[in-house]
Coordinates of C-alpha atoms in Angstrom, one line a residue:
X1 CA 0.2 -0.2 -0.3
X2 CA 1.1 3.4 -0.6
X3 CA 1.4 5.9 2.2
X4 CA 2.2 9.9 2.0
X5 CA 3.6 10.7 5.5
X6 CA 3.8 14.4 6.1
X7 CA 5.8 15.3 9.2
X8 CA 8.8 17.7 10.5
X9 CA 12.0 15.8 9.5
X10 CA 13.2 12.1 8.7
X11 CA 16.5 13.3 7.4
X12 CA 17.6 15.4 10.4
X13 CA 17.3 15.5 14.5
X14 CA 18.0 18.9 14.6
X15 CA 15.2 20.4 17.1
X16 CA 13.0 17.5 16.3
X17 CA 13.1 14.6 18.7
X18 CA 10.7 12.8 16.4
X19 CA 13.1 11.5 13.5
X20 CA 14.2 8.6 15.3
X21 CA 10.8 7.2 16.1
X22 CA 10.3 8.3 12.6
X23 CA 12.9 6.5 11.2
X24 CA 12.4 3.3 13.1
X25 CA 8.5 3.1 12.5
X26 CA 8.8 3.5 8.6
X27 CA 11.6 1.4 8.1
X28 CA 9.7 -1.2 10.3
X29 CA 6.7 -0.3 7.7
X30 CA 8.9 -0.7 4.8
X31 CA 9.7 -4.1 5.4
X32 CA 6.0 -5.4 5.9
X33 CA 5.4 -4.1 2.0
X34 CA 4.4 -0.3 2.4
X35 CA 5.5 1.9 -0.2
X36 CA 6.4 5.4 1.7
X37 CA 6.9 9.2 0.6
X38 CA 7.6 11.1 3.5
X39 CA 7.3 14.9 2.7
X40 CA 9.4 17.6 4.8
X41 CA 9.6 21.4 5.2
X42 CA 13.2 22.7 4.5
X43 CA 12.8 24.6 7.9
X44 CA 14.9 25.6 10.7
X45 CA 18.1 24.7 9.4
X46 CA 17.3 21.1 9.2
X47 CA 18.3 20.3 6.1
X48 CA 22.4 21.5 6.4
X49 CA 22.2 19.3 9.8
X50 CA 21.3 16.3 8.1
X51 CA 22.2 13.3 10.2
X52 CA 21.1 10.5 7.7
X53 CA 20.8 10.5 4.0
X54 CA 17.7 9.6 2.3
X55 CA 17.3 5.9 3.0
X56 CA 16.3 3.2 0.4
X57 CA 13.5 2.3 2.4
X58 CA 11.8 5.5 2.1
X59 CA 11.2 8.2 -0.6
X60 CA 11.9 11.5 0.8
X61 CA 10.7 14.8 -0.6
X62 CA 12.0 18.4 0.7
X63 CA 9.7 20.9 -0.4
X64 CA 10.5 24.8 0.7
X65 CA 9.1 26.6 3.4
X66 CA 6.8 28.2 1.1
X67 CA 2.7 28.1 1.0
X68 CA 2.9 27.4 -2.7
X69 CA 5.7 24.3 -2.4
X70 CA 3.1 22.9 0.6
X71 CA 0.0 23.1 -1.7
X72 CA 2.2 21.4 -4.7
X73 CA 3.2 18.3 -2.1
X74 CA -0.1 18.4 -0.6
X75 CA -1.7 17.6 -4.2
X76 CA 0.6 14.1 -3.9
X77 CA -1.4 12.6 -1.1
X78 CA -4.1 11.8 -3.6
X79 CA -1.8 9.3 -5.6
X80 CA -1.9 7.1 -1.9
X81 CA -4.3 5.1 -0.4
X82 CA -3.1 6.1 3.3
X83 CA -2.1 9.4 4.1
X84 CA -0.9 10.4 7.7
X85 CA -0.3 13.8 8.5
X86 CA 2.0 14.3 11.9
X87 CA 1.9 17.2 14.4
X88 CA 4.9 19.2 14.7
X89 CA 5.2 19.6 11.0
X90 CA 6.6 23.2 11.5
X91 CA 5.6 24.8 9.0
X92 CA 2.0 26.2 9.1
X93 CA 0.6 22.6 10.2
X94 CA -3.3 23.8 10.0
X95 CA -3.2 24.5 6.4
X96 CA -0.8 21.4 5.4
X97 CA -3.3 19.9 7.2
X98 CA -6.7 21.1 5.3
X99 CA -5.0 20.6 1.8
X100 CA -3.6 17.3 2.5
X101 CA -7.0 15.8 3.7
X102 CA -8.7 17.7 1.1
X103 CA -6.4 16.4 -1.5
X104 CA -6.8 12.6 -0.4
X105 CA -9.1 10.0 -2.4
X106 CA -12.4 9.8 -0.7
X107 CA -11.5 5.9 -0.2
X108 CA -8.3 6.6 1.4
X109 CA -7.5 5.9 5.3
X110 CA -6.9 8.9 6.9
X111 CA -4.7 9.8 9.6
X112 CA -3.3 11.6 12.3
X113 CA -0.4 11.3 13.8
X114 CA 0.5 13.4 17.0
X115 CA 3.9 13.1 18.2
X116 CA 3.3 15.5 21.1
X117 CA -0.6 14.5 22.3
X118 CA -0.7 16.9 25.6
X119 CA 0.4 19.4 24.0
X120 CA -1.8 18.9 21.0
X121 CA -4.8 18.1 23.7
X122 CA -4.2 21.5 25.3
X123 CA -4.4 23.6 22.6
X124 CA -7.8 22.0 21.7
X125 CA -9.2 22.8 25.5
X126 CA -8.4 25.8 24.7
X127 CA -9.3 26.7 21.5
X128 CA -12.9 25.9 20.6
X129 CA -12.1 26.9 16.8
X130 CA -9.1 24.7 16.7
X131 CA -8.4 23.9 12.9
X132 CA -7.7 20.0 14.1
X133 CA -11.6 20.5 16.3
X134 CA -13.0 20.7 13.2
X135 CA -10.9 18.2 10.7
X136 CA -11.4 15.3 13.3
X137 CA -14.9 14.1 12.1
X138 CA -13.1 13.7 8.0
X139 CA -10.3 11.5 10.1
X140 CA -10.4 7.7 9.6
X141 CA -7.7 7.1 12.7
X142 CA -5.9 9.5 15.1
X143 CA -2.5 7.2 16.4
X144 CA -0.2 8.7 18.9
X145 CA 3.0 9.3 20.0
X146 CA 2.2 7.7 23.5
X147 CA -0.4 8.6 26.3
X148 CA -2.8 6.2 27.8
X149 CA -6.8 6.3 28.3
X150 CA -6.2 9.9 28.8
X151 CA -5.1 10.5 25.7
X152 CA -7.4 7.6 24.3
X153 CA -10.5 9.1 26.0
X154 CA -9.8 13.1 25.2
X155 CA -9.2 12.7 21.2
X156 CA -12.7 10.7 21.1
X157 CA -14.2 13.3 22.7
X158 CA -13.4 16.0 20.7
X159 CA -14.4 13.7 18.0
X160 CA -12.1 11.0 16.5
X161 CA -13.2 8.0 15.5
X162 CA -10.4 6.2 17.4
X163 CA -7.5 6.7 19.1
X164 CA -4.7 4.5 19.4
X165 CA -1.2 5.1 21.4
X166 CA 1.8 3.6 19.2
X167 CA 4.7 4.2 21.7
X168 CA 8.7 4.8 21.2
X169 CA 10.9 1.5 20.7
X170 CA 13.8 0.7 20.0
X171 CA 15.7 0.2 16.1
X172 CA 18.4 -2.5 17.3
X173 CA 20.2 -1.8 13.9
X174 CA 20.7 2.0 14.6
X175 CA 20.9 1.8 18.4
X176 CA 23.1 -1.1 20.2
X177 CA 25.8 -1.6 22.4
X178 CA 29.6 0.2 20.9
X179 CA 32.5 0.8 22.2
X180 CA 32.9 3.3 25.0
X181 CA 34.2 7.0 23.9
X182 CA 36.1 8.9 26.3
X183 CA 34.7 12.3 25.2
X184 CA 31.8 11.3 27.1
X185 CA 33.3 9.4 30.5
X186 CA 31.3 10.9 33.1
X187 CA 29.1 9.3 36.3
X188 CA 25.9 10.7 34.5
X189 CA 25.0 12.1 31.1
X190 CA 21.6 13.5 29.4
X191 CA 20.7 14.5 26.3
X192 CA 18.0 16.8 25.6
X193 CA 17.2 20.2 23.9
X194 CA 16.3 23.1 26.1
X195 CA 12.3 23.2 26.0
X196 CA 10.1 25.3 28.2
X197 CA 8.1 22.4 29.8
X198 CA 11.3 19.9 30.5
X199 CA 14.0 22.9 32.0
X200 CA 12.7 23.2 35.3
X201 CA 12.8 19.5 35.3
X202 CA 16.0 19.1 34.2
X203 CA 17.1 22.0 36.5
X204 CA 15.9 19.7 39.1
X205 CA 17.0 16.3 38.3
X206 CA 20.4 17.3 36.6
X207 CA 21.8 20.3 37.3
X208 CA 20.6 20.4 41.4
X209 CA 22.3 17.3 41.7
X210 CA 25.5 18.0 40.1
X211 CA 25.7 21.3 42.0
X212 CA 26.1 19.1 45.0
X213 CA 27.9 16.0 44.2
X214 CA 31.0 17.8 42.5
X215 CA 33.6 15.2 43.6
X216 CA 31.2 13.6 40.1
X217 CA 31.4 14.6 36.5
X218 CA 27.6 15.1 34.3
X219 CA 27.6 15.7 30.9
X220 CA 24.8 17.7 29.3
X221 CA 24.1 17.2 25.2
X222 CA 21.6 18.8 23.7
X223 CA 20.3 22.3 21.6
X224 CA 19.9 25.5 23.5
X225 CA 21.9 25.3 26.7
X226 CA 24.7 27.5 25.8
X227 CA 23.8 30.4 28.3
X228 CA 22.8 28.1 30.6
X229 CA 24.5 28.0 34.6
X230 CA 25.7 25.3 35.5
X231 CA 28.3 24.1 37.9
X232 CA 31.9 23.5 36.9
X233 CA 31.6 19.6 37.1
X234 CA 28.9 20.0 33.8
X235 CA 30.3 19.4 30.7
X236 CA 28.1 21.0 27.9
X237 CA 29.1 20.0 24.7
X238 CA 26.1 21.4 22.4
X239 CA 24.5 19.6 20.0
X240 CA 24.8 15.7 19.9
X241 CA 24.2 13.9 16.2
X242 CA 22.7 10.6 16.2
X243 CA 26.1 9.0 15.1
X244 CA 27.2 10.0 18.8
X245 CA 24.1 8.6 20.0
X246 CA 25.5 5.1 21.1
X247 CA 28.9 6.0 22.2
X248 CA 27.0 9.0 24.2
X249 CA 24.7 6.1 26.1
X250 CA 27.3 3.2 26.8
X251 CA 30.5 5.4 28.0
X252 CA 28.5 7.0 31.2
X253 CA 28.1 5.4 34.3
X254 CA 24.3 6.1 34.2
X255 CA 22.5 7.6 31.7
X256 CA 19.1 10.4 32.8
X257 CA 15.9 10.5 31.0
X258 CA 14.3 13.7 31.6
X259 CA 10.6 13.9 30.9
X260 CA 8.6 17.2 29.8
X261 CA 6.1 18.1 32.1
X262 CA 3.1 17.6 29.7
X263 CA 4.4 13.8 29.4
X264 CA 5.0 13.1 32.5
X265 CA 1.9 14.4 33.9
X266 CA -0.1 12.8 31.4
X267 CA 1.5 9.3 31.8
X268 CA 2.4 6.8 29.4
X269 CA 4.9 8.4 27.2
X270 CA 8.4 6.9 27.1
X271 CA 10.7 9.0 25.2
X272 CA 12.9 8.0 22.3
X273 CA 15.9 8.5 25.1
X274 CA 14.8 5.5 26.9
X275 CA 14.6 3.1 23.8
X276 CA 17.6 4.8 22.5
X277 CA 20.1 4.0 26.6
X278 CA 18.2 0.8 26.8
X279 CA 19.4 -0.5 23.3
X280 CA 22.9 0.6 24.2
X281 CA 23.1 -1.5 27.2
X282 CA 22.7 2.2 29.2
X283 CA 22.0 1.9 33.1
X284 CA 19.1 4.2 32.6
X285 CA 17.5 6.8 35.5
X286 CA 14.5 7.8 34.5
X287 CA 12.1 10.6 36.7
X288 CA 9.0 8.8 37.6
X289 CA 6.2 8.6 35.5
X290 CA 2.6 6.4 35.1
X291 CA 3.1 3.6 33.3
X292 CA 6.8 3.2 33.1
X293 CA 6.5 -1.0 34.4
X294 CA 4.9 -1.5 30.9
X295 CA 8.5 -1.2 29.3
X296 CA 11.0 -1.8 31.5
X297 CA 11.1 -3.4 35.5
X298 CA 11.9 -0.6 38.0
X299 CA 15.0 -1.4 40.5
X300 CA 16.3 -4.2 38.2
X301 CA 15.9 -2.8 34.2
X302 CA 15.6 0.5 35.3
X303 CA 16.3 3.1 38.0
X304 CA 13.3 5.3 39.3
X305 CA 13.9 9.1 40.6
X306 CA 11.3 10.9 42.4
X307 CA 13.1 14.1 42.3
X308 CA 16.6 15.8 42.2
X309 CA 17.3 13.9 46.0
X310 CA 16.3 10.6 44.5
X311 CA 19.0 11.6 42.0
X312 CA 21.8 12.2 43.7
X313 CA 21.4 9.2 46.0
X314 CA 20.9 6.8 43.1
X315 CA 24.4 8.4 42.1
X316 CA 25.8 8.4 45.5
X317 CA 24.9 4.5 45.9
X318 CA 25.5 3.4 42.4
X319 CA 28.6 0.6 41.4
X320 CA 29.8 0.0 38.7
X321 CA 28.5 -3.4 38.4
X322 CA 25.3 -2.6 39.0
X323 CA 25.1 -0.3 36.7
X324 CA 26.5 -3.2 34.0
X325 CA 24.0 -5.5 35.3
X326 CA 20.7 -3.0 35.3
X327 CA 21.8 -1.9 31.2
X328 CA 22.2 -5.7 30.4
X329 CA 18.8 -6.1 31.9
X330 CA 17.2 -3.3 30.1
X331 CA 18.6 -4.2 26.7
X332 CA 16.8 -8.0 27.1
X333 CA 13.6 -6.4 27.5
X334 CA 13.6 -3.8 25.5
X335 CA 15.1 -6.8 22.4
X336 CA 12.0 -9.0 23.7
X337 CA 9.4 -6.7 23.8
X338 CA 9.7 -3.1 22.4
X339 CA 11.1 -2.8 19.2
X340 CA 9.7 -0.8 15.9
X341 CA 8.9 -4.5 14.4
X342 CA 6.8 -5.0 17.6
X343 CA 5.2 -1.5 16.3
X344 CA 5.1 -2.1 12.6
X345 CA 3.3 -5.3 13.5
X346 CA 0.5 -3.6 15.3
X347 CA 0.3 -0.6 12.8
X348 CA -0.1 -2.8 10.4
X349 CA -3.1 -4.7 12.1
X350 CA -4.7 -1.3 12.7
X351 CA -4.4 -0.5 8.9
X352 CA -5.6 -3.4 7.6
X353 CA -8.4 -3.6 10.4
X354 CA -9.6 0.1 9.7
X355 CA -9.1 -0.2 5.6
X356 CA -11.7 -3.3 5.8
X357 CA -14.2 -1.1 7.5
X358 CA -13.5 1.6 5.1
X359 CA -14.5 -0.8 2.4
X360 CA -17.3 -2.1 4.0
X361 CA -18.8 1.1 4.6
X362 CA -18.8 2.3 1.4

């Protein structure tokens, strides 16, 4: 089946946390026989910071950040059996949704894929005239990057025909154990862009423990932190290419995951970093959020911190032997249950069921 997928970027992870998610899922779907074209706008300098080139398993169409170019690529949705508009494309999202769904054939399966459901739902609640509210009635399905029953129930209440979470996962061919790299040799590493609803939590879970554990070394990667005050034992290295993610994850004694505030409050929203780190065999410390036990077992496959004090206590007691054991057990669990092959099987089943239902209704 031909799939037209309109998203932020497949080729660049620069200010684009969804890149790993897109790559893993679409590659696994392509292996199941889907013929996928990914449409991404040339905005935010992402094309100058590509970390992969167009892959063999997916056609990539890059269009200028202009309304005329947007309308031209949106018209190509009419060639596909499955049309997907993701959230957070980054250029005229509302117009893109309108144009893509207008161009889609009546019999095509029309999907809105939300890679930031908490933020989208917050906008819908405060904006009665939000374009997505009007569009939901014409969509066949909403898929989300995460979120449990609260997200599903909210989307259905706004008029979605159905909503199914498709969680992040691991692509074992991309994220896996590698040799340690001396550039990343620290006690705790954190990788994440500076975002408004994450910054305070990064202060609490990462920068504050660093300020009290002055004998330990900390490593901060990600865009936007260059003017953030931090103690001398924190080494800030800026944007980290996906080519270095495995080494970044395996070298420190432990890796920290800090959820954005909206993700933490909704729960059931594991970040891509969780699976990247576990897939590389890292010892992961994560902030506490509802549903983590569905993915990793606290205390054995992941260490859970309720606040910065917990992070400090965990690091103080953590031995290299325990960290290695947790990382090994986390990788085994993720490989067994949470790869993108698992997720693609789920998506394929959902798509085929929806397609049959649409055919029966026509």
